[in-house]
């Protein structure tokens, strides 16, 4: 994931804030062969990052950094960026906070033009339930989008320097204006996060018998609701405007669903308007899902799914995928489905439609029980 | 999945309605060695089910059925059940519609006590995007919950006969009163379905750049939003009361989120009440997710997740799982994560915590790049 040859990044790079993101960036840059200086308000956090091999603590003898990466909590990122721009008059400065417009505004308000030209915000889209340097990983960003929140105030050389870091860490640079970024994460990340929590919150008072009927759909919808509330409260408050705007639109659709269902409950399925809102929202949902890009960022594509019953015994899954490998069909995506109490799982293998028949045939010949999608 | 030895079900079984569920039940019972009679208003649908090996069309010479399974659309199920109770005075009658209280009430209102004692509703929890006999499968119910909507009006022998069918088809019988069932599916199935659609509907007008940031969380939350709107509109209208009640509770939480975010947007993160609702809903979401049962219907358990980078080349996934099989660690659950544009995928392997270190160690020794969760 990290670059094999010479790094694209010009060092030394100073990383301010040695939590999960800062330490992971430092580790990745070190792996790529870039000199890294570390800075953190907490001596113990700093020592842990150093001991993990993330770099050397910044000291009086440290060389002047060519790039400063601010990886502090979002609420102080703006001030730390401004401090870095003043202390390192030749360095490019970026931050990796999950919200971009507010910080860009803070920097623009307090920096002179030359300083502002050396700053561009960024946001590596690397989700993680855990936090702290102990959870850091040089490969955290491999294959993940990394937003460069470029605007007219940032010099092209500034944007190029941050882009180089993303590439050295194996990430996929995506250029969006700060507000575009904030609006985007509201719809693709923050609203889904809250929706998962809203659905999971309905389970708190549900009877045991109801939970015993839980299927894969419920598990998928609520999986990210297990995330850290404190972490997310900070992220969401930092993007409060765009998230509230999206939630208001969602509530309009929800009100339509409730009204339709209430009329159906009161007057029966033939009540006027009882089905209209349901059909409209679910049809829009079909359209929305189709817009989510598939692999390689290409146009969304429909894969054929081959479902295979897998006995719940050690090695059975290995045997299945070993044979899929022999068959030579590439699995584009997969999920393993367990129902409560099941002694078998159902592996959902997504393949290009042209390969589905072959895979079904070959697996059946090898004694696997293939069930229709 | 189907029973090896003698079937528990006493036949012949008459299946009324040869769509996906009816034909799958018929195929499963035939596989288990039970005689099956088929009935459908559509001669072509009936012929297709017969040609698939689901049984013989009911005729003048057909033996009197011991059990009648009504697998018609929900809106006519009540009438078909009543007709079956009258035409087959010794048969147990069940239906497999996804809503239970309405049908039970219809039968209770029109049947005499002896007839009512021979009826109990049921609901095999076997989701499927496709419909029709062509998508039928004898293993459709393997390892899936099958609700027996037992009430005082149904004779114990009636409930036992339907339970036998569920067991012969490899399903997991769950006994719930009709209204308990309808309330349960509202919270574990119908509300999650609508929430997925509400989130996916927000993507319809989102810019391309926003979609390029889509990650696994969005994919998980919206996956079931790809389901058939017509099918679901019918299901949801049939359970309108309980679903509307749950959605009103969800809307209360949503209103709290919007109010909190709006105050944060207007007055900043320190605005009173800006974070309270966010924390409360997300903490409740944590609690709700913890209540979803794990495998084997046991108490919810947390698995350790080992994340492995998988080069996107044919056979790589096969090689990974082949080696996991050799290592001998059982994979409890797994997902494959692709970011847009990624040339690698990340396989999330869920294992019992005690096996995680071994698996990480062994995979790393074999040259796989294991990334921390």
Tab-separated table of C-alpha atoms in Angstrom, chain A residues 260-261 264-265 268-270 274-275 278, chain B residues 99 232-241:
chain	number	residue	atom	x	y	z
A	260	UNK	CA	-49.684	7.239	4.523
A	261	UNK	CA	-49.387	4.396	7.028
A	264	UNK	CA	-53.912	2.787	5.802
A	265	UNK	CA	-54.215	1.765	9.464
A	268	UNK	CA	-57.427	0.059	5.144
A	269	UNK	CA	-54.960	-0.434	2.274
A	270	UNK	CA	-57.259	1.226	-0.248
A	274	UNK	CA	-51.837	5.190	1.803
A	275	UNK	CA	-49.401	3.621	-0.659
A	278	UNK	CA	-44.332	4.387	0.485
B	99	UNK	CA	-48.652	-10.120	8.583
B	232	UNK	CA	-42.774	-3.759	0.247
B	233	UNK	CA	-45.632	-1.303	-0.076
B	234	UNK	CA	-48.013	-4.260	0.240
B	235	UNK	CA	-46.176	-5.660	3.255
B	236	UNK	CA	-45.985	-2.282	5.008
B	237	UNK	CA	-49.630	-1.381	4.409
B	238	UNK	CA	-50.554	-4.770	5.858
B	239	UNK	CA	-48.720	-3.843	9.066
B	240	UNK	CA	-49.484	-0.127	8.926
B	241	UNK	CA	-50.441	0.396	12.571
